[in-house]
Amino acid sequence: MSKSKYNVQNPDEVVAKYGADCFRMYEMFLGPIEQSKPWDTKGIDGVNRFLRKYWSLYFSDNGWNVSDAEPTKEELKILHTAIKKIKEDIERFSFNTCVSAFMMCVNELKRIECNKKQILEPLNVLLAPFAPFVTEELWSLLSHHTSVHTSTYPDYNGEFLIKATVDYPVCVNGKKRDIVQVDAQLSQKEIEEIALSLDTVKKYVEGKQLIKVIVVIGRMINLVVKE
C-alpha cells in the first residue's frame, strides 16, 4: 500500500479490526480490477455494514431464525436477478459491480424480512468466493458437513426473472391521468379495456370521440380523444 496512494497502512491491522472477509470485499469494491486505485479505508465501513446485514438475515433477536417455508415469487426474483448479474460480472472480472449487486440483493431481502432457507442457502454459495469465512461458518450452521467452497455454484432460472405485473402510466392526449398495475401476461385488448374502465380516466373520455388507444407494451397507454 504505497505512500503515494494516501497512506501506509499494514493490511494486518485492517484485518484485525474488520475481518478478512471485509478487507477482501473492500479491495474488490474499490473499482475496476484493471485500474490503479488510491487506498483509503473511509469506505470500508460500508462493506462492514453489508456483512453485518447479511449475517442478520439468518438471525433474529432470539437467535438462529432460518425458515424452511416456501419462498415467494418476489424472493425468488430477487435471488435469481442477483445470480444472473453476479455470474455475468464475474466472467467480466467486474468484481466491484458484483459487490454492489450483493448489497442491493441483501437490502431487498432485508426489506421484505426474508429468512427462507431456499433463498439464503444458494445466496451463501454465491457469496462464498467473496466472503469465504463468513459463508463457511453460515454453511455449517445450515447443517452442512462439507465445505461451502466445494458446493456447485448456483445458476439462475429465467422463469423467476419475468415480471408478474407491469405499471402503466395512462395518458389522455399525452397527459398522464393515472397509473395502473396489470398482469404482465395480458393482451393489448385487455390492457385497453382496463384503461378505459378507470374512473380517473373516464371523466376525460366520456362525451368525446375516442380516436384510438395506443398501448406500448411494458411502457405506457395513451388514449387519443377528439375534444
CSV table of C-alpha atoms in Angstrom, one decimal:
chain,number,residue,atom,x,y,z
A,1,MET,CA,0.0,0.0,0.0
A,2,SER,CA,2.0,2.8,-1.4
A,3,LYS,CA,2.7,6.0,0.5
A,4,SER,CA,1.8,7.9,-2.7
A,5,LYS,CA,-1.7,6.4,-2.5
A,6,TYR,CA,-2.9,8.2,0.6
A,7,ASN,CA,-1.0,6.5,3.4
A,8,VAL,CA,0.9,3.5,4.5
A,9,GLN,CA,-1.2,1.0,6.5
A,10,ASN,CA,-0.5,-2.6,7.5
A,11,PRO,CA,-3.2,-4.8,6.0
A,12,ASP,CA,-3.0,-7.0,9.1
A,13,GLU,CA,-4.3,-4.0,11.1
A,14,VAL,CA,-7.3,-3.7,8.9
A,15,VAL,CA,-8.0,-7.4,9.0
A,16,ALA,CA,-7.7,-7.3,12.8
A,17,LYS,CA,-10.3,-4.5,13.0
A,18,TYR,CA,-12.8,-5.5,10.3
A,19,GLY,CA,-12.0,-9.2,9.5
A,20,ALA,CA,-10.5,-10.8,6.4
A,21,ASP,CA,-13.8,-11.0,4.5
A,22,CYS,CA,-14.5,-7.3,4.9
A,23,PHE,CA,-11.0,-6.5,3.8
A,24,ARG,CA,-11.2,-8.8,0.8
A,25,MET,CA,-14.6,-7.4,-0.3
A,26,TYR,CA,-13.5,-3.8,0.2
A,27,GLU,CA,-10.4,-4.4,-2.1
A,28,MET,CA,-12.8,-5.7,-4.7
A,29,PHE,CA,-15.2,-2.8,-4.2
A,30,LEU,CA,-12.6,-0.1,-4.8
A,31,GLY,CA,-13.1,-0.1,-8.5
A,32,PRO,CA,-12.4,-2.0,-11.8
A,33,ILE,CA,-9.6,-4.5,-11.3
A,34,GLU,CA,-7.6,-3.2,-14.2
A,35,GLN,CA,-7.4,0.3,-12.8
A,36,SER,CA,-5.0,1.6,-10.1
A,37,LYS,CA,-6.9,2.9,-7.1
A,38,PRO,CA,-6.0,5.1,-4.2
A,39,TRP,CA,-6.1,3.2,-0.9
A,40,ASP,CA,-8.5,4.8,1.6
A,41,THR,CA,-10.3,3.0,4.4
A,42,LYS,CA,-13.1,5.5,4.6
A,43,GLY,CA,-15.4,3.3,2.5
A,44,ILE,CA,-14.7,0.0,4.4
A,45,ASP,CA,-17.4,0.8,6.9
A,46,GLY,CA,-20.0,0.4,4.2
A,47,VAL,CA,-18.7,-3.1,3.4
A,48,ASN,CA,-18.6,-3.9,7.1
A,49,ARG,CA,-22.3,-2.8,7.4
A,50,PHE,CA,-23.2,-5.0,4.4
A,51,LEU,CA,-21.7,-8.1,6.0
A,52,ARG,CA,-23.4,-7.4,9.3
A,53,LYS,CA,-26.7,-7.0,7.5
A,54,TYR,CA,-26.1,-10.2,5.5
A,55,TRP,CA,-25.5,-12.1,8.8
A,56,SER,CA,-28.7,-10.7,10.3
A,57,LEU,CA,-30.8,-12.4,7.6
A,58,TYR,CA,-30.1,-15.6,9.4
A,59,PHE,CA,-30.7,-14.4,12.9
A,60,SER,CA,-33.4,-12.7,14.9
A,61,ASP,CA,-33.2,-11.3,18.5
A,62,ASN,CA,-33.9,-14.8,19.7
A,63,GLY,CA,-31.0,-16.4,17.7
A,64,TRP,CA,-30.9,-18.6,14.6
A,65,ASN,CA,-34.0,-17.9,12.5
A,66,VAL,CA,-33.9,-19.6,9.1
A,67,SER,CA,-37.2,-20.9,7.9
A,68,ASP,CA,-38.0,-24.0,5.8
A,69,ALA,CA,-41.1,-22.3,4.4
A,70,GLU,CA,-41.5,-22.0,0.6
A,71,PRO,CA,-40.1,-18.8,-0.9
A,72,THR,CA,-42.4,-16.2,-2.5
A,73,LYS,CA,-42.1,-15.2,-6.2
A,74,GLU,CA,-40.7,-11.8,-5.1
A,75,GLU,CA,-37.9,-13.6,-3.0
A,76,LEU,CA,-37.1,-15.9,-5.9
A,77,LYS,CA,-36.9,-13.0,-8.4
A,78,ILE,CA,-34.5,-11.1,-6.1
A,79,LEU,CA,-32.2,-14.1,-5.7
A,80,HIS,CA,-32.2,-15.1,-9.4
A,81,THR,CA,-31.7,-11.5,-10.5
A,82,ALA,CA,-28.6,-11.4,-8.3
A,83,ILE,CA,-27.3,-14.7,-9.5
A,84,LYS,CA,-27.6,-13.7,-13.1
A,85,LYS,CA,-25.9,-10.3,-12.6
A,86,ILE,CA,-23.1,-11.6,-10.4
A,87,LYS,CA,-22.2,-14.5,-12.7
A,88,GLU,CA,-22.1,-12.2,-15.7
A,89,ASP,CA,-19.9,-9.7,-13.8
A,90,ILE,CA,-17.5,-12.5,-12.6
A,91,GLU,CA,-17.0,-13.5,-16.2
A,92,ARG,CA,-16.0,-9.9,-17.0
A,93,PHE,CA,-13.8,-9.7,-13.9
A,94,SER,CA,-16.0,-6.8,-12.7
A,95,PHE,CA,-15.8,-7.6,-9.1
A,96,ASN,CA,-16.7,-4.2,-7.8
A,97,THR,CA,-20.1,-4.4,-9.5
A,98,CYS,CA,-20.5,-7.9,-8.0
A,99,VAL,CA,-20.2,-6.4,-4.6
A,100,SER,CA,-22.7,-3.7,-5.5
A,101,ALA,CA,-25.1,-6.4,-6.7
A,102,PHE,CA,-24.7,-8.3,-3.4
A,103,MET,CA,-25.5,-5.1,-1.4
A,104,MET,CA,-28.7,-4.5,-3.5
A,105,CYS,CA,-29.8,-8.1,-3.1
A,106,VAL,CA,-29.3,-8.1,0.7
A,107,ASN,CA,-31.0,-4.8,1.1
A,108,GLU,CA,-34.1,-6.1,-0.8
A,109,LEU,CA,-34.2,-9.3,1.2
A,110,LYS,CA,-33.8,-7.4,4.4
A,111,ARG,CA,-36.6,-5.0,3.4
A,112,ILE,CA,-39.1,-7.9,3.0
A,113,GLU,CA,-37.7,-9.8,6.0
A,114,CYS,CA,-36.7,-12.8,4.0
A,115,ASN,CA,-35.3,-15.7,6.1
A,116,LYS,CA,-36.1,-18.7,3.8
A,117,LYS,CA,-33.5,-21.4,3.6
A,118,GLN,CA,-34.2,-21.9,-0.1
A,119,ILE,CA,-33.1,-18.3,-0.7
A,120,LEU,CA,-30.3,-17.9,1.8
A,121,GLU,CA,-28.6,-21.2,1.0
A,122,PRO,CA,-27.8,-20.5,-2.7
A,123,LEU,CA,-27.1,-16.9,-1.8
A,124,ASN,CA,-24.5,-18.1,0.6
A,125,VAL,CA,-22.8,-20.2,-2.0
A,126,LEU,CA,-22.9,-17.3,-4.4
A,127,LEU,CA,-21.2,-15.0,-1.9
A,128,ALA,CA,-18.6,-17.7,-0.8
A,129,PRO,CA,-15.7,-16.6,-3.2
A,130,PHE,CA,-16.1,-13.0,-2.0
A,131,ALA,CA,-16.5,-13.7,1.8
A,132,PRO,CA,-15.1,-17.2,2.3
A,133,PHE,CA,-15.0,-17.2,6.1
A,134,VAL,CA,-18.4,-15.8,6.9
A,135,THR,CA,-20.1,-18.1,4.4
A,136,GLU,CA,-18.2,-21.1,5.6
A,137,GLU,CA,-19.5,-20.5,9.1
A,138,LEU,CA,-23.1,-20.0,8.0
A,139,TRP,CA,-22.9,-23.1,5.8
A,140,SER,CA,-22.0,-25.1,8.8
A,141,LEU,CA,-24.9,-23.6,10.7
A,142,LEU,CA,-27.2,-24.5,7.8
A,143,SER,CA,-26.4,-28.1,8.8
A,144,HIS,CA,-23.9,-28.9,6.0
A,145,HIS,CA,-21.0,-31.2,6.8
A,146,THR,CA,-18.9,-30.3,3.7
A,147,SER,CA,-17.3,-27.0,2.8
A,148,VAL,CA,-19.4,-24.3,1.0
A,149,HIS,CA,-16.4,-24.0,-1.3
A,150,THR,CA,-17.0,-27.5,-2.8
A,151,SER,CA,-20.6,-26.7,-3.5
A,152,THR,CA,-22.0,-26.3,-7.0
A,153,TYR,CA,-22.1,-22.6,-7.9
A,154,PRO,CA,-25.8,-21.5,-8.4
A,155,ASP,CA,-27.3,-20.7,-11.7
A,156,TYR,CA,-30.3,-18.5,-12.4
A,157,ASN,CA,-33.7,-19.7,-13.6
A,158,GLY,CA,-35.0,-17.3,-16.2
A,159,GLU,CA,-38.6,-18.1,-15.3
A,160,PHE,CA,-38.1,-16.2,-12.0
A,161,LEU,CA,-36.9,-13.1,-13.8
A,162,ILE,CA,-40.2,-12.5,-15.6
A,163,LYS,CA,-42.2,-9.6,-14.2
A,164,ALA,CA,-45.6,-10.7,-12.8
A,165,THR,CA,-47.1,-7.3,-13.2
A,166,VAL,CA,-46.4,-4.1,-15.1
A,167,ASP,CA,-47.2,-0.5,-14.1
A,168,TYR,CA,-48.6,1.5,-17.0
A,169,PRO,CA,-48.9,5.3,-17.0
A,170,VAL,CA,-52.3,6.0,-18.5
A,171,CYS,CA,-52.4,9.2,-20.6
A,172,VAL,CA,-55.2,11.1,-22.4
A,173,ASN,CA,-53.9,13.1,-25.3
A,174,GLY,CA,-50.4,12.8,-24.0
A,175,LYS,CA,-51.2,14.0,-20.4
A,176,LYS,CA,-50.8,11.4,-17.6
A,177,ARG,CA,-54.0,10.9,-15.7
A,178,ASP,CA,-53.3,7.7,-13.7
A,179,ILE,CA,-51.0,4.7,-13.3
A,180,VAL,CA,-52.5,1.2,-13.4
A,181,GLN,CA,-50.9,-2.1,-12.5
A,182,VAL,CA,-51.8,-5.0,-14.7
A,183,ASP,CA,-50.8,-8.7,-15.1
A,184,ALA,CA,-47.8,-8.8,-17.4
A,185,GLN,CA,-49.4,-11.6,-19.5
A,186,LEU,CA,-52.5,-9.6,-20.5
A,187,SER,CA,-53.1,-8.9,-24.2
A,188,GLN,CA,-53.2,-5.4,-25.7
A,189,LYS,CA,-57.0,-5.6,-25.9
A,190,GLU,CA,-57.3,-6.5,-22.2
A,191,ILE,CA,-55.0,-3.6,-21.3
A,192,GLU,CA,-57.1,-1.2,-23.3
A,193,GLU,CA,-60.3,-2.3,-21.6
A,194,ILE,CA,-58.7,-1.8,-18.1
A,195,ALA,CA,-57.5,1.7,-19.0
A,196,LEU,CA,-61.0,2.7,-20.3
A,197,SER,CA,-62.6,1.4,-17.2
A,198,LEU,CA,-60.7,3.6,-14.8
A,199,ASP,CA,-62.8,6.3,-13.1
A,200,THR,CA,-59.9,8.7,-13.2
A,201,VAL,CA,-59.7,8.3,-17.0
A,202,LYS,CA,-63.5,8.2,-17.8
A,203,LYS,CA,-64.1,11.9,-17.0
A,204,TYR,CA,-61.6,12.9,-19.7
A,205,VAL,CA,-63.1,10.5,-22.3
A,206,GLU,CA,-66.9,10.4,-21.7
A,207,GLY,CA,-68.8,12.5,-24.2
A,208,LYS,CA,-65.9,12.8,-26.5
A,209,GLN,CA,-64.9,10.8,-29.6
A,210,LEU,CA,-62.2,8.2,-28.9
A,211,ILE,CA,-59.9,8.2,-31.9
A,212,LYS,CA,-57.6,5.4,-30.9
A,213,VAL,CA,-55.9,3.7,-27.9
A,214,ILE,CA,-52.1,3.4,-28.1
A,215,VAL,CA,-50.6,0.6,-25.9
A,216,VAL,CA,-46.8,0.4,-25.9
A,217,ILE,CA,-46.3,-3.0,-24.2
A,218,GLY,CA,-44.5,-2.7,-21.0
A,219,ARG,CA,-44.3,1.1,-21.3
A,220,MET,CA,-47.4,3.2,-21.4
A,221,ILE,CA,-51.1,3.6,-22.5
A,222,ASN,CA,-52.3,6.7,-24.4
A,223,LEU,CA,-55.9,7.4,-25.2
A,224,VAL,CA,-56.4,9.8,-28.1
A,225,VAL,CA,-59.7,11.7,-28.0
A,226,LYS,CA,-61.2,14.4,-30.1
A,227,GLU,CA,-62.1,17.4,-27.9
